[in-house]
mmCIF file with all atom_site columns, C-alpha atoms in Angstrom:
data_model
loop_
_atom_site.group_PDB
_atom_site.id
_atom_site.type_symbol
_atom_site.label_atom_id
_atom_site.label_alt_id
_atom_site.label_comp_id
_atom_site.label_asym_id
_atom_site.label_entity_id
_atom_site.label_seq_id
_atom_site.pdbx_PDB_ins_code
_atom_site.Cartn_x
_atom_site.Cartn_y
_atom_site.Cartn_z
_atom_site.occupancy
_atom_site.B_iso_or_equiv
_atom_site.pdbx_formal_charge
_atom_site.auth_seq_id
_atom_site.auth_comp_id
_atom_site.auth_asym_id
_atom_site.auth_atom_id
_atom_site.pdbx_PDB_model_num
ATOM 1   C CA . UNK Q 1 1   ? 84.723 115.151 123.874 1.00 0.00 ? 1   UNK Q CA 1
ATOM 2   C CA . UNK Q 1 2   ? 88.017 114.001 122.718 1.00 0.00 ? 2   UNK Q CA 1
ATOM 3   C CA . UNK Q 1 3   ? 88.263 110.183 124.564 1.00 0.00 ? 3   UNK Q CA 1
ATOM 4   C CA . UNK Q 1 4   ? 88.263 106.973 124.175 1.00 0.00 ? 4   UNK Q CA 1
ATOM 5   C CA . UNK Q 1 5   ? 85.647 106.541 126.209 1.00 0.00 ? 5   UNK Q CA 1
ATOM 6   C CA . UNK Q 1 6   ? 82.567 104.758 125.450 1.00 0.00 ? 6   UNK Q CA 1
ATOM 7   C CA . UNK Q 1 7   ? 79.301 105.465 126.171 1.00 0.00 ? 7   UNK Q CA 1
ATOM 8   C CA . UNK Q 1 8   ? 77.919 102.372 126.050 1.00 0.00 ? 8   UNK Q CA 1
ATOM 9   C CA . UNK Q 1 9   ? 80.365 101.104 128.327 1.00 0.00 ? 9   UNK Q CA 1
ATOM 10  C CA . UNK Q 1 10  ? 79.743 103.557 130.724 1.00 0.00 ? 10  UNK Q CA 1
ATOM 11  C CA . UNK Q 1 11  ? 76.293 103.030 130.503 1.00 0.00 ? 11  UNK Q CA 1
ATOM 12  C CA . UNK Q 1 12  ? 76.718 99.628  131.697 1.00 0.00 ? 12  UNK Q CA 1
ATOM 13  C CA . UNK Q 1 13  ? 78.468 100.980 134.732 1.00 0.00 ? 13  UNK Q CA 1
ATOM 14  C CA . UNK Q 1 14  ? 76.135 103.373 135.742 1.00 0.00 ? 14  UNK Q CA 1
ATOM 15  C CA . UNK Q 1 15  ? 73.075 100.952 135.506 1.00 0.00 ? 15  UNK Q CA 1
ATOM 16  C CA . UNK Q 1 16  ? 75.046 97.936  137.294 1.00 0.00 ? 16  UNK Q CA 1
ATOM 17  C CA . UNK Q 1 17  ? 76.094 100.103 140.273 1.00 0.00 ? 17  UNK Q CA 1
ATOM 18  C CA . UNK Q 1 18  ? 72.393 101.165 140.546 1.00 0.00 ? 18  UNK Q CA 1
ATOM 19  C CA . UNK Q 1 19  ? 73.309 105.017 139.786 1.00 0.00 ? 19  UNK Q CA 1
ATOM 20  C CA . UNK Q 1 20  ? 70.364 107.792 140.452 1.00 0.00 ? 20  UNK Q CA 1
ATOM 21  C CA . UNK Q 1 21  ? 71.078 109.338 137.202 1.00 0.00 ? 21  UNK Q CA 1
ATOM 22  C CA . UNK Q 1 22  ? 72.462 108.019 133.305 1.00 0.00 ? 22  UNK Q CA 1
ATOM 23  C CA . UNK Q 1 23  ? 75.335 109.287 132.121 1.00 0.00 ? 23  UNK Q CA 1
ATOM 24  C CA . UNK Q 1 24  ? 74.316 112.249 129.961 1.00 0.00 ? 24  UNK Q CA 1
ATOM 25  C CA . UNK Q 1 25  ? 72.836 113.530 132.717 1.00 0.00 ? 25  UNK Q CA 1
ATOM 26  C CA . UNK Q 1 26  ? 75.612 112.858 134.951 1.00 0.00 ? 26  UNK Q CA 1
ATOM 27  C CA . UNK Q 1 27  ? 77.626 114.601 132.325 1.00 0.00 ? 27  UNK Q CA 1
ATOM 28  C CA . UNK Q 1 28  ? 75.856 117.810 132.663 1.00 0.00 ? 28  UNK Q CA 1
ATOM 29  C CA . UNK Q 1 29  ? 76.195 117.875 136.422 1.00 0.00 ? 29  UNK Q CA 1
ATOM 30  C CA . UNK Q 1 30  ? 79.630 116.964 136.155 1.00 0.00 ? 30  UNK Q CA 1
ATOM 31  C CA . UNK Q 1 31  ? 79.738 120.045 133.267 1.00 0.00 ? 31  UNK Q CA 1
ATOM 32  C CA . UNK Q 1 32  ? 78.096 122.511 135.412 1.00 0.00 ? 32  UNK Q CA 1
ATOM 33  C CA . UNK Q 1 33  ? 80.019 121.908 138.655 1.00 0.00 ? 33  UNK Q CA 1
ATOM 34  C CA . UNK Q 1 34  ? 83.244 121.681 136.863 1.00 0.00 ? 34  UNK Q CA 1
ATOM 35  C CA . UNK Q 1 35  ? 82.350 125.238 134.970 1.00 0.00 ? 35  UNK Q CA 1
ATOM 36  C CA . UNK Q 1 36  ? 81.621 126.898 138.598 1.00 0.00 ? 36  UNK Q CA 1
ATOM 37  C CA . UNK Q 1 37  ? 84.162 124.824 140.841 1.00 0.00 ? 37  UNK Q CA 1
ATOM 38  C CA . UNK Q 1 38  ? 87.494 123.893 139.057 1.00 0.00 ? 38  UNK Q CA 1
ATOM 39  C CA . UNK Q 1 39  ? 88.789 122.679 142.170 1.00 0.00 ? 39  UNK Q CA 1
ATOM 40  C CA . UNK Q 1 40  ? 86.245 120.342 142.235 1.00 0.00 ? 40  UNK Q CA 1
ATOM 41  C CA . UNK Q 1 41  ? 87.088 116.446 143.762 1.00 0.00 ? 41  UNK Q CA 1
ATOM 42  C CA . UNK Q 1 42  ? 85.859 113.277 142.475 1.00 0.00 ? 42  UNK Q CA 1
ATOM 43  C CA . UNK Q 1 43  ? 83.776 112.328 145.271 1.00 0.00 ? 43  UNK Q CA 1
ATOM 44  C CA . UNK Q 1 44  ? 81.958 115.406 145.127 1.00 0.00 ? 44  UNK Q CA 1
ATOM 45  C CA . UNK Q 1 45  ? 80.561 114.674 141.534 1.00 0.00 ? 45  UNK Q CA 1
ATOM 46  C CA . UNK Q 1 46  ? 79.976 110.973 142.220 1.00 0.00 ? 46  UNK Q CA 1
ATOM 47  C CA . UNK Q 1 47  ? 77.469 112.204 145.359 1.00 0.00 ? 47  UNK Q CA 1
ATOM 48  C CA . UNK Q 1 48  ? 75.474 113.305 143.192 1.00 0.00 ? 48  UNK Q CA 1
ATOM 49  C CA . UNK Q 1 49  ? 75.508 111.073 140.762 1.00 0.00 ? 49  UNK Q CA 1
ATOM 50  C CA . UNK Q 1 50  ? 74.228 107.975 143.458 1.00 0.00 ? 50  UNK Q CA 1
ATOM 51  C CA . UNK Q 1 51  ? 72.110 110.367 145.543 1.00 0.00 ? 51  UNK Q CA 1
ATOM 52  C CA . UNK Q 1 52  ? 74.784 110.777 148.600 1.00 0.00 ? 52  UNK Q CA 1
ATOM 53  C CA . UNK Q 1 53  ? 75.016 106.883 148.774 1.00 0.00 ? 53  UNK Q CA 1
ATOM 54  C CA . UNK Q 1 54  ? 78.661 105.997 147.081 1.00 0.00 ? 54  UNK Q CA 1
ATOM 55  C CA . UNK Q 1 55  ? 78.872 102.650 146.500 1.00 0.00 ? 55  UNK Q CA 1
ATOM 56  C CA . UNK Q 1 56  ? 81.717 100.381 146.486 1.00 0.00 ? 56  UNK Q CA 1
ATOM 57  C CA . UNK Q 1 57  ? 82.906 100.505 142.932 1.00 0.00 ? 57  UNK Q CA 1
ATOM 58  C CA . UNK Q 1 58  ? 84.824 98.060  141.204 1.00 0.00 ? 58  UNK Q CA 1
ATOM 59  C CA . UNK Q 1 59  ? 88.452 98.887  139.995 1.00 0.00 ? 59  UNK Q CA 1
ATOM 60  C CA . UNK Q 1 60  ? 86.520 98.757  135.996 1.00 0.00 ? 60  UNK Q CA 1
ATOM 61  C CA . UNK Q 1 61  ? 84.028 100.892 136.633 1.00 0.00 ? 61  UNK Q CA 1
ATOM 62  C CA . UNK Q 1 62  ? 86.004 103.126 139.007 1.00 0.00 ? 62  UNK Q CA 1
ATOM 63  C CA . UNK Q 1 63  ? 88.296 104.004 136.307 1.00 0.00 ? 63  UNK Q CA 1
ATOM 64  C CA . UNK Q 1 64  ? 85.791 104.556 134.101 1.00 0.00 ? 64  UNK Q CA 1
ATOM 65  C CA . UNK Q 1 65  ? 84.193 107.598 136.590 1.00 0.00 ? 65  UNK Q CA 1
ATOM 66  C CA . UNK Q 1 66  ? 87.698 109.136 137.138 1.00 0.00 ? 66  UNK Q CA 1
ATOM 67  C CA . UNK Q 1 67  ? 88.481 109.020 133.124 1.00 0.00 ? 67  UNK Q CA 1
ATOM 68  C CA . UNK Q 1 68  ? 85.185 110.433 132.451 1.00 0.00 ? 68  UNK Q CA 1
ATOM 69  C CA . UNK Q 1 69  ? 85.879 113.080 135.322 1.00 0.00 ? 69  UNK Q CA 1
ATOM 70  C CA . UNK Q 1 70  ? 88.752 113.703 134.130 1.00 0.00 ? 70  UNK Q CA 1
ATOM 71  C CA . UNK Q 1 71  ? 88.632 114.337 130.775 1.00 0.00 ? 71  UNK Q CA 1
ATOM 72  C CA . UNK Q 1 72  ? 85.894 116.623 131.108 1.00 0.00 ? 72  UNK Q CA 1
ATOM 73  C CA . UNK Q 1 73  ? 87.877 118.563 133.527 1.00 0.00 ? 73  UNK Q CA 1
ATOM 74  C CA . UNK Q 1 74  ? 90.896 118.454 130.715 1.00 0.00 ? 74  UNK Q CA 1
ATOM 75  C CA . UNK Q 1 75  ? 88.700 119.795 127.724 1.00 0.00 ? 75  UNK Q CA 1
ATOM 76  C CA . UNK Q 1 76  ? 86.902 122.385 129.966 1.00 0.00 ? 76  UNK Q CA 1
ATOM 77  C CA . UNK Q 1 77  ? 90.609 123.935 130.472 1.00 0.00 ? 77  UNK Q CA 1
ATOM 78  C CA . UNK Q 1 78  ? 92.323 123.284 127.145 1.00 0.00 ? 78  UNK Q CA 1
ATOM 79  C CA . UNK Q 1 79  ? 93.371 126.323 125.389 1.00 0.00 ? 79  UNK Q CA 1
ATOM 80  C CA . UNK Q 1 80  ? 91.750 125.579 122.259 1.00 0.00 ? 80  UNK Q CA 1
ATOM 81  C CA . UNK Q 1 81  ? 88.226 124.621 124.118 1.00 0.00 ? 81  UNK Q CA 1
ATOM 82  C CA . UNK Q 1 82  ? 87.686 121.085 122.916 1.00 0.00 ? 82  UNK Q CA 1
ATOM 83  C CA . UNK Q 1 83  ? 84.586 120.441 125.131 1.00 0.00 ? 83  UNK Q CA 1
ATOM 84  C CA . UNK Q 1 84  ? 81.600 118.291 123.878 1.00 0.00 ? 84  UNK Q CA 1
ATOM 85  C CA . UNK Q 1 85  ? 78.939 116.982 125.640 1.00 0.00 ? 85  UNK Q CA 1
ATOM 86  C CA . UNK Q 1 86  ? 79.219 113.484 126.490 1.00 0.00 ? 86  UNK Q CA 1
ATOM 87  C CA . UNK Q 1 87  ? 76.294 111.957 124.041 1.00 0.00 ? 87  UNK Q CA 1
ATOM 88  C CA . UNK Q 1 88  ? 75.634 108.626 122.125 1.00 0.00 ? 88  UNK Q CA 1
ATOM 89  C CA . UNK Q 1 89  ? 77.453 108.135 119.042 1.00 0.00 ? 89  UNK Q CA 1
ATOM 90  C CA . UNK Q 1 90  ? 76.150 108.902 115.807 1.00 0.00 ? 90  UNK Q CA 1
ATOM 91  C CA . UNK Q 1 91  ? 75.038 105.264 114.917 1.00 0.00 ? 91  UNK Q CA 1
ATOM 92  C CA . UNK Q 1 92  ? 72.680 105.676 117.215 1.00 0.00 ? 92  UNK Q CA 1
ATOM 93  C CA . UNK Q 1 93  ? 68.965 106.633 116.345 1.00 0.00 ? 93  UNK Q CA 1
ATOM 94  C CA . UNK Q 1 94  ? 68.106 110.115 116.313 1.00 0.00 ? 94  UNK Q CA 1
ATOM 95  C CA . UNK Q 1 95  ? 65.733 109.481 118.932 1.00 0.00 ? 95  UNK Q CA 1
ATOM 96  C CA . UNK Q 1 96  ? 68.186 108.073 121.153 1.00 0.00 ? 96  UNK Q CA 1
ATOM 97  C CA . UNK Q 1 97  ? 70.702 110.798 120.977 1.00 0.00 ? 97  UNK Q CA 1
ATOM 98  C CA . UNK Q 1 98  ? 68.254 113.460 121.042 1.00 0.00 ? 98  UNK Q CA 1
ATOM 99  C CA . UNK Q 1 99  ? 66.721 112.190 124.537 1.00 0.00 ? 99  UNK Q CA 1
ATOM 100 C CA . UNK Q 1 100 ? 70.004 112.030 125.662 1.00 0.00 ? 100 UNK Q CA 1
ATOM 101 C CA . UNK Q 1 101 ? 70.800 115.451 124.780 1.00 0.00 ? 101 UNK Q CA 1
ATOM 102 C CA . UNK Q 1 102 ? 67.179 116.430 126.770 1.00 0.00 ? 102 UNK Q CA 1
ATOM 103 C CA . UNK Q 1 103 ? 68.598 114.367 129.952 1.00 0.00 ? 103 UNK Q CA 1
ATOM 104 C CA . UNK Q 1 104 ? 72.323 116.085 129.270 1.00 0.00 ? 104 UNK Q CA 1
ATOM 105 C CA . UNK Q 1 105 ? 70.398 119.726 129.802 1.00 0.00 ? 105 UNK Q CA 1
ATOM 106 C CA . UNK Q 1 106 ? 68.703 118.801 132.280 1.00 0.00 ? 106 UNK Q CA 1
ATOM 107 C CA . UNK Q 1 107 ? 71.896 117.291 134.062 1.00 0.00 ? 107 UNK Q CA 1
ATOM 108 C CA . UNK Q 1 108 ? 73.480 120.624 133.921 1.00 0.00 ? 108 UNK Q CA 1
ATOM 109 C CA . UNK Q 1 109 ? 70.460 122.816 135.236 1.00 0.00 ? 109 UNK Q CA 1
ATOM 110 C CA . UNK Q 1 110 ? 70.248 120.380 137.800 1.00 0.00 ? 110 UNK Q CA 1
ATOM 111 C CA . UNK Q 1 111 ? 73.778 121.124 138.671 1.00 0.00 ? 111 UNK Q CA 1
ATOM 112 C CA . UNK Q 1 112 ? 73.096 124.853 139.110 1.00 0.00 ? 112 UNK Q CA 1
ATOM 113 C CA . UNK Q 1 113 ? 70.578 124.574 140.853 1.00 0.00 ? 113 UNK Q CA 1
ATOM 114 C CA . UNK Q 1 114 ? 72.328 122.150 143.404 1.00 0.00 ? 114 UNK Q CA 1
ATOM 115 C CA . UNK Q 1 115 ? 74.799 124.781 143.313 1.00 0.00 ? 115 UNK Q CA 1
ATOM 116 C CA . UNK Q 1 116 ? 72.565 127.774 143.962 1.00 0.00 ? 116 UNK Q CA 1
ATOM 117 C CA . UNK Q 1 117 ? 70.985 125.727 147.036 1.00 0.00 ? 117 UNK Q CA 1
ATOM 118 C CA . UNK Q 1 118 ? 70.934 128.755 149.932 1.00 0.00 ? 118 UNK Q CA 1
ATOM 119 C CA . UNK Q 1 119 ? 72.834 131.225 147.305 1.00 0.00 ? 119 UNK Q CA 1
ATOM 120 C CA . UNK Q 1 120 ? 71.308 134.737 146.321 1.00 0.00 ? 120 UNK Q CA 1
ATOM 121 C CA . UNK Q 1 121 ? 69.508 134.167 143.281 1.00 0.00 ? 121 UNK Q CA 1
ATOM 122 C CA . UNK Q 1 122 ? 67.966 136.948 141.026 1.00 0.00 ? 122 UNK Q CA 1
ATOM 123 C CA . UNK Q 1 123 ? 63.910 136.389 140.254 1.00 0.00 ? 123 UNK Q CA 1
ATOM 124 C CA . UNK Q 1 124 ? 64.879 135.387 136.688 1.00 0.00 ? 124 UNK Q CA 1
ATOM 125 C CA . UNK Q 1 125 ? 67.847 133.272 137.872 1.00 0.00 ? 125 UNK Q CA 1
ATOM 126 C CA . UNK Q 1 126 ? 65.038 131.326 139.578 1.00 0.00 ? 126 UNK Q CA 1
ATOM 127 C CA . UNK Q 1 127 ? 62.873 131.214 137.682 1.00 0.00 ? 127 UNK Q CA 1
ATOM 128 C CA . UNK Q 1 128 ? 65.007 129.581 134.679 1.00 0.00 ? 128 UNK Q CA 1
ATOM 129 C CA . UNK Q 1 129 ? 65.985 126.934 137.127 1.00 0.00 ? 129 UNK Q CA 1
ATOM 130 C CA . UNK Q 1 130 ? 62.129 126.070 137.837 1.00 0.00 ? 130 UNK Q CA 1
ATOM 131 C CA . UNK Q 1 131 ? 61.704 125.651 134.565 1.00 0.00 ? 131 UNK Q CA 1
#
């Protein structure tokens, strides 16, 4: 992801408006919605994220949602594809990141299936999303 954002900082802002999810996994919901729905609005995203309960955000930490919306949106569209997942830095311990990239995956097959609620779905197609 090509930001300034931190994810510490964000972190903090998910855990101190009581969030349903962190942010890697937030990340991969945001991912996988933005991949099927480029139209998608903030709002939509941030139901999800505090289990259809938005709270009242403060102007800090409501930035910090809309940049991290945002430039997800802007690397998913970029010509030259300059996507990452959202992760811990690399100071962090291996065990750290690696959890977080568990909760990112999960994040995103959460987001299809969310998305596949009352859609036709093959066998396999639900199968994966079981698992």
């Amino acid at each position: 992801m090509n930001t300034l954002l931190d994810y510490q900082e964000l972190a903090a802002a998910y855990a101190s408006n009581a969030a349903a999810m962190d942010v890697a996994k937030s990340h991969g919901v945001l991912s996988c919605m933005l991949c099927v729905n480029s139209r998608l609005q903030l709002d939509d995203w941030l139901t999800e994220v505090f289990e259809h309960k938005l709270p009242a955000l403060d102007a800090h930490d409501r930035d910090l949602f809309v940049a991290l919306f945002e430039q997800t949106r802007a690397d998913l569209e970029a010509f030259e594809f300059g996507f990452a997942l959202f992760l811990p830095n690399d100071d962090m311990d291996l065990s750290v990141r690696a959890e977080a990239l568990s909760r990112w995956c999960q994040g995103f097959l959460y987001g299809m299936g969310s998305l596949a609620e009352g859609a036709a779905c093959s066998e396999e197609c639900q199968e994966v999303l079981r698992d």
